[in-house]
PDB file of C-alpha atoms in Angstrom:
ATOM      1  CA  MET X  22       4.760  -9.575  12.717  1.00  0.00           C
ATOM      2  CA  ASN X  23       4.550  -8.408  16.288  1.00  0.00           C
ATOM      3  CA  PRO X  24       5.967  -4.931  16.908  1.00  0.00           C
ATOM      4  CA  GLY X  25       8.299  -6.269  19.601  1.00  0.00           C
ATOM      5  CA  PRO X  26       9.186  -9.421  21.554  1.00  0.00           C
ATOM      6  CA  CYS X  27       6.396  -8.931  24.102  1.00  0.00           C
ATOM      7  CA  GLY X  28       3.861  -8.080  21.404  1.00  0.00           C
ATOM      8  CA  HIS X  29       2.641  -4.882  23.048  1.00  0.00           C
ATOM      9  CA  PHE X  30       4.844  -2.119  21.618  1.00  0.00           C
ATOM     10  CA  GLY X  31       2.508   0.730  20.620  1.00  0.00           C
ATOM     11  CA  ASP X  32      -0.524  -0.867  22.300  1.00  0.00           C
ATOM     12  CA  THR X  33      -2.737   1.758  23.952  1.00  0.00           C
ATOM     13  CA  GLN X  34      -4.133  -0.633  26.570  1.00  0.00           C
ATOM     14  CA  LYS X  35      -1.235  -2.839  27.600  1.00  0.00           C
ATOM     15  CA  ALA X  36       2.226  -1.515  28.363  1.00  0.00           C
ATOM     16  CA  CYS X  37       5.252  -2.803  26.471  1.00  0.00           C
ATOM     17  CA  THR X  38       7.702  -4.590  28.775  1.00  0.00           C
ATOM     18  CA  CYS X  39      10.655  -4.397  26.356  1.00  0.00           C
ATOM     19  CA  ALA X  40      13.528  -1.971  26.606  1.00  0.00           C
ATOM     20  CA  PRO X  41      13.506   0.428  23.624  1.00  0.00           C
ATOM     21  CA  ALA X  42      16.756  -1.038  22.279  1.00  0.00           C
ATOM     22  CA  VAL X  43      15.281  -4.564  22.390  1.00  0.00           C
ATOM     23  CA  ALA X  44      12.168  -3.483  20.458  1.00  0.00           C
ATOM     24  CA  THR X  45      14.313  -1.685  17.864  1.00  0.00           C
ATOM     25  CA  LYS X  46      16.559  -4.734  17.441  1.00  0.00           C
ATOM     26  CA  PHE X  47      13.462  -6.935  17.086  1.00  0.00           C
ATOM     27  CA  GLN X  48      12.006  -4.696  14.351  1.00  0.00           C
ATOM     28  CA  LYS X  49      15.285  -4.550  12.459  1.00  0.00           C
ATOM     29  CA  ARG X  50      15.400  -8.345  12.079  1.00  0.00           C
ATOM     30  CA  ILE X  51      13.651  -7.853   8.755  1.00  0.00           C
ATOM     31  CA  SER X  52      15.967  -6.078   6.352  1.00  0.00           C
ATOM     32  CA  GLY X  53      15.043  -2.948   4.436  1.00  0.00           C
ATOM     33  CA  PRO X  54      15.424  -4.620   1.010  1.00  0.00           C
ATOM     34  CA  LEU X  55      13.006  -7.364   2.075  1.00  0.00           C
ATOM     35  CA  LEU X  56      10.494  -4.846   3.443  1.00  0.00           C
ATOM     36  CA  ASP X  57      10.836  -2.953   0.148  1.00  0.00           C
ATOM     37  CA  ARG X  58       9.382  -5.984  -1.655  1.00  0.00           C
ATOM     38  CA  ILE X  59       6.154  -5.954   0.354  1.00  0.00           C
ATOM     39  CA  ASP X  60       3.597  -3.602  -1.186  1.00  0.00           C
ATOM     40  CA  ILE X  61       1.183  -3.061   1.690  1.00  0.00           C
ATOM     41  CA  HIS X  62       2.065  -2.702   5.372  1.00  0.00           C
ATOM     42  CA  ILE X  63      -0.822  -2.174   7.750  1.00  0.00           C
ATOM     43  CA  GLU X  64      -0.619  -1.821  11.502  1.00  0.00           C
ATOM     44  CA  VAL X  65      -3.549  -3.598  13.117  1.00  0.00           C
ATOM     45  CA  PRO X  66      -4.327  -2.144  16.541  1.00  0.00           C
ATOM     46  CA  ARG X  67      -6.324  -3.811  19.277  1.00  0.00           C
ATOM     47  CA  VAL X  68     -10.083  -3.621  18.614  1.00  0.00           C
ATOM     48  CA  ASP X  69     -12.301  -2.419  21.455  1.00  0.00           C
ATOM     49  CA  TYR X  70     -15.063  -4.685  22.725  1.00  0.00           C
ATOM     50  CA  GLU X  71     -17.691  -2.070  21.858  1.00  0.00           C
ATOM     51  CA  LYS X  72     -16.689  -2.151  18.188  1.00  0.00           C
ATOM     52  CA  LEU X  73     -16.678  -5.942  18.083  1.00  0.00           C
ATOM     53  CA  SER X  74     -20.030  -6.331  19.819  1.00  0.00           C
ATOM     54  CA  GLY X  75     -21.844  -3.397  18.189  1.00  0.00           C
ATOM     55  CA  ASP X  76     -24.582  -3.607  15.583  1.00  0.00           C
ATOM     56  CA  LEU X  77     -22.761  -1.456  13.040  1.00  0.00           C
ATOM     57  CA  LEU X  78     -22.009  -3.517   9.950  1.00  0.00           C
ATOM     58  CA  GLY X  79     -19.197  -2.857   7.526  1.00  0.00           C
ATOM     59  CA  GLU X  80     -19.260  -3.150   3.765  1.00  0.00           C
ATOM     60  CA  SER X  81     -20.573  -6.501   2.529  1.00  0.00           C
ATOM     61  CA  SER X  82     -18.253  -9.031   0.918  1.00  0.00           C
ATOM     62  CA  GLU X  83     -20.426  -8.936  -2.211  1.00  0.00           C
ATOM     63  CA  SER X  84     -20.024  -5.174  -2.511  1.00  0.00           C
ATOM     64  CA  ILE X  85     -16.245  -5.472  -2.115  1.00  0.00           C
ATOM     65  CA  ARG X  86     -16.131  -8.328  -4.641  1.00  0.00           C
ATOM     66  CA  GLN X  87     -17.999  -6.227  -7.196  1.00  0.00           C
ATOM     67  CA  ARG X  88     -15.644  -3.271  -6.722  1.00  0.00           C
ATOM     68  CA  VAL X  89     -12.564  -5.499  -7.044  1.00  0.00           C
ATOM     69  CA  GLN X  90     -13.976  -7.180 -10.159  1.00  0.00           C
ATOM     70  CA  ALA X  91     -14.693  -3.773 -11.713  1.00  0.00           C
ATOM     71  CA  ALA X  92     -11.088  -2.716 -11.034  1.00  0.00           C
ATOM     72  CA  ARG X  93      -9.781  -5.986 -12.549  1.00  0.00           C
ATOM     73  CA  ASN X  94     -11.927  -5.375 -15.639  1.00  0.00           C
ATOM     74  CA  ILE X  95     -10.453  -1.868 -15.975  1.00  0.00           C
ATOM     75  CA  GLN X  96      -6.957  -3.349 -15.748  1.00  0.00           C
ATOM     76  CA  GLN X  97      -7.647  -6.098 -18.287  1.00  0.00           C
ATOM     77  CA  THR X  98      -9.000  -3.544 -20.760  1.00  0.00           C
ATOM     78  CA  ARG X  99      -6.008  -1.260 -20.164  1.00  0.00           C
ATOM     79  CA  PHE X 100      -3.498  -3.986 -20.935  1.00  0.00           C
ATOM     80  CA  ILE X 101      -5.390  -5.621 -23.816  1.00  0.00           C
ATOM     81  CA  ASN X 102      -5.288  -2.250 -25.575  1.00  0.00           C
ATOM     82  CA  SER X 103      -1.586  -1.740 -24.841  1.00  0.00           C
ATOM     83  CA  GLN X 104       1.528  -3.213 -26.359  1.00  0.00           C
ATOM     84  CA  SER X 105       1.924  -5.480 -23.319  1.00  0.00           C
ATOM     85  CA  PRO X 106      -0.088  -8.645 -24.010  1.00  0.00           C
ATOM     86  CA  ASP X 107       1.638 -10.619 -21.218  1.00  0.00           C
ATOM     87  CA  ILE X 108       0.353  -8.206 -18.557  1.00  0.00           C
ATOM     88  CA  VAL X 109      -3.149  -8.802 -17.207  1.00  0.00           C
ATOM     89  CA  CYS X 110      -3.215  -6.708 -14.019  1.00  0.00           C
ATOM     90  CA  ASN X 111      -1.347  -3.885 -12.310  1.00  0.00           C
ATOM     91  CA  ALA X 112       0.782  -6.285 -10.286  1.00  0.00           C
ATOM     92  CA  ASP X 113       2.365  -7.533 -13.535  1.00  0.00           C
ATOM     93  CA  MET X 114       3.515  -4.072 -14.642  1.00  0.00           C
ATOM     94  CA  ARG X 115       7.206  -3.504 -15.207  1.00  0.00           C
ATOM     95  CA  VAL X 116       8.936  -0.120 -15.121  1.00  0.00           C
ATOM     96  CA  GLY X 117       7.949   0.724 -18.715  1.00  0.00           C
ATOM     97  CA  GLU X 118       4.269   0.112 -18.042  1.00  0.00           C
ATOM     98  CA  ILE X 119       4.461   1.983 -14.738  1.00  0.00           C
ATOM     99  CA  ARG X 120       5.837   5.012 -16.610  1.00  0.00           C
ATOM    100  CA  GLN X 121       3.060   4.699 -19.185  1.00  0.00           C
ATOM    101  CA  PHE X 122       0.057   4.025 -16.948  1.00  0.00           C
ATOM    102  CA  CYS X 123       0.995   5.483 -13.546  1.00  0.00           C
ATOM    103  CA  LYS X 124       1.675   9.145 -14.239  1.00  0.00           C
ATOM    104  CA  PRO X 125       0.460  11.225 -11.315  1.00  0.00           C
ATOM    105  CA  GLN X 126      -1.060  14.674 -11.819  1.00  0.00           C
ATOM    106  CA  ASP X 127       1.125  17.710 -11.036  1.00  0.00           C
ATOM    107  CA  GLU X 128       0.093  17.777  -7.369  1.00  0.00           C
ATOM    108  CA  GLY X 129       0.897  14.055  -7.154  1.00  0.00           C
ATOM    109  CA  GLN X 130       4.309  14.667  -8.716  1.00  0.00           C
ATOM    110  CA  SER X 131       5.071  17.149  -5.936  1.00  0.00           C
ATOM    111  CA  LEU X 132       3.885  14.670  -3.315  1.00  0.00           C
ATOM    112  CA  MET X 133       6.096  11.904  -4.734  1.00  0.00           C
ATOM    113  CA  ARG X 134       9.100  14.238  -4.943  1.00  0.00           C
ATOM    114  CA  ALA X 135       8.672  15.146  -1.264  1.00  0.00           C
ATOM    115  CA  ALA X 136       8.155  11.494  -0.289  1.00  0.00           C
ATOM    116  CA  MET X 137      11.282  10.407  -2.143  1.00  0.00           C
ATOM    117  CA  THR X 138      13.330  12.977  -0.240  1.00  0.00           C
ATOM    118  CA  GLN X 139      11.748  12.708   3.208  1.00  0.00           C
ATOM    119  CA  LEU X 140      11.352   8.915   3.276  1.00  0.00           C
ATOM    120  CA  ASN X 141      14.571   8.194   1.390  1.00  0.00           C
ATOM    121  CA  LEU X 142      12.705   5.804  -0.919  1.00  0.00           C
ATOM    122  CA  SER X 143      14.508   3.414  -3.234  1.00  0.00           C
ATOM    123  CA  ALA X 144      13.661   3.150  -6.937  1.00  0.00           C
ATOM    124  CA  ARG X 145      11.868  -0.121  -6.158  1.00  0.00           C
ATOM    125  CA  ALA X 146       9.755   1.555  -3.467  1.00  0.00           C
ATOM    126  CA  TYR X 147       8.958   4.455  -5.824  1.00  0.00           C
ATOM    127  CA  HIS X 148       7.655   2.086  -8.499  1.00  0.00           C
ATOM    128  CA  ARG X 149       5.711  -0.009  -5.990  1.00  0.00           C
ATOM    129  CA  ILE X 150       3.995   3.110  -4.645  1.00  0.00           C
ATOM    130  CA  LEU X 151       2.993   4.192  -8.155  1.00  0.00           C
ATOM    131  CA  ARG X 152       1.735   0.685  -8.986  1.00  0.00           C
ATOM    132  CA  LEU X 153      -0.293   0.554  -5.771  1.00  0.00           C
ATOM    133  CA  ALA X 154      -1.650   4.078  -6.344  1.00  0.00           C
ATOM    134  CA  ARG X 155      -2.802   2.938  -9.821  1.00  0.00           C
ATOM    135  CA  THR X 156      -4.686   0.046  -8.201  1.00  0.00           C
ATOM    136  CA  ILE X 157      -6.227   2.347  -5.580  1.00  0.00           C
ATOM    137  CA  ALA X 158      -7.337   4.703  -8.380  1.00  0.00           C
ATOM    138  CA  ASP X 159      -8.823   1.737 -10.280  1.00  0.00           C
ATOM    139  CA  LEU X 160     -10.763   0.660  -7.181  1.00  0.00           C
ATOM    140  CA  ALA X 161     -12.085   4.222  -6.894  1.00  0.00           C
ATOM    141  CA  GLY X 162     -13.071   4.193 -10.589  1.00  0.00           C
ATOM    142  CA  SER X 163     -10.660   7.026 -11.384  1.00  0.00           C
ATOM    143  CA  GLU X 164      -8.874   7.167 -14.728  1.00  0.00           C
ATOM    144  CA  GLU X 165      -6.108   9.337 -13.307  1.00  0.00           C
ATOM    145  CA  ILE X 166      -3.955   8.811 -10.247  1.00  0.00           C
ATOM    146  CA  GLN X 167      -4.825  11.666  -7.917  1.00  0.00           C
ATOM    147  CA  SER X 168      -2.819  12.866  -4.945  1.00  0.00           C
ATOM    148  CA  VAL X 169      -5.298  11.167  -2.580  1.00  0.00           C
ATOM    149  CA  HIS X 170      -4.467   7.805  -4.233  1.00  0.00           C
ATOM    150  CA  LEU X 171      -0.736   8.446  -3.856  1.00  0.00           C
ATOM    151  CA  ALA X 172      -1.187   9.511  -0.237  1.00  0.00           C
ATOM    152  CA  ARG X 173      -3.044   6.278   0.504  1.00  0.00           C
ATOM    153  CA  ALA X 174      -0.311   4.217  -1.199  1.00  0.00           C
ATOM    154  CA  LEU X 175       2.324   6.054   0.856  1.00  0.00           C
ATOM    155  CA  GLU X 176       0.382   5.259   4.045  1.00  0.00           C
ATOM    156  CA  TYR X 177       0.849   1.579   3.257  1.00  0.00           C
ATOM    157  CA  ARG X 178       4.653   1.869   3.352  1.00  0.00           C
ATOM    158  CA  PRO X 179       6.379   0.462   6.432  1.00  0.00           C
ATOM    159  CA  LYS X 180       6.598   2.906   9.293  1.00  0.00           C
ATOM    160  CA  LEU X 181      10.034   4.177  10.251  1.00  0.00           C
ATOM    161  CA  MET X 182      11.841   2.069  12.813  1.00  0.00           C
ATOM    162  CA  MET X 183      12.286   3.413  16.306  1.00  0.00           C
ATOM    163  CA  GLY X 184      15.586   4.760  17.510  1.00  0.00           C
TER     164      GLY X 184
END
């Protein structure tokens, strides 16, 4: 969604024409419980011409496909060997499986404790962050969820509303 009615709130190149209260009201049209059900929130800023027209290439689709397939294979193996035959990927995990397969290391536990307090996260948000961190760890080829995986999952939470 746009960050405000004019579409330029937070834009570094074009000034927002909305009053702060109008932008806040616009952002609050989507309720917290609904936002809580969306796993990944990413702000997409304007891309400079130089980046669009440059010769620098990103990662190839084939490379990304291979990494995603490897992560899916890890997940399939994890759940075939568990007592959860109806689960085939991390997205299917329920609370019991999250507790079993998404245990952060001690440093990650501290990070999650701080996030719960500072961000006032709901139980649903807590479990979604752990599930997403498990997927990020799988994509990185890591057996354990490390604090860097949790930090990345926390970055994908919706940003706090203005005002």
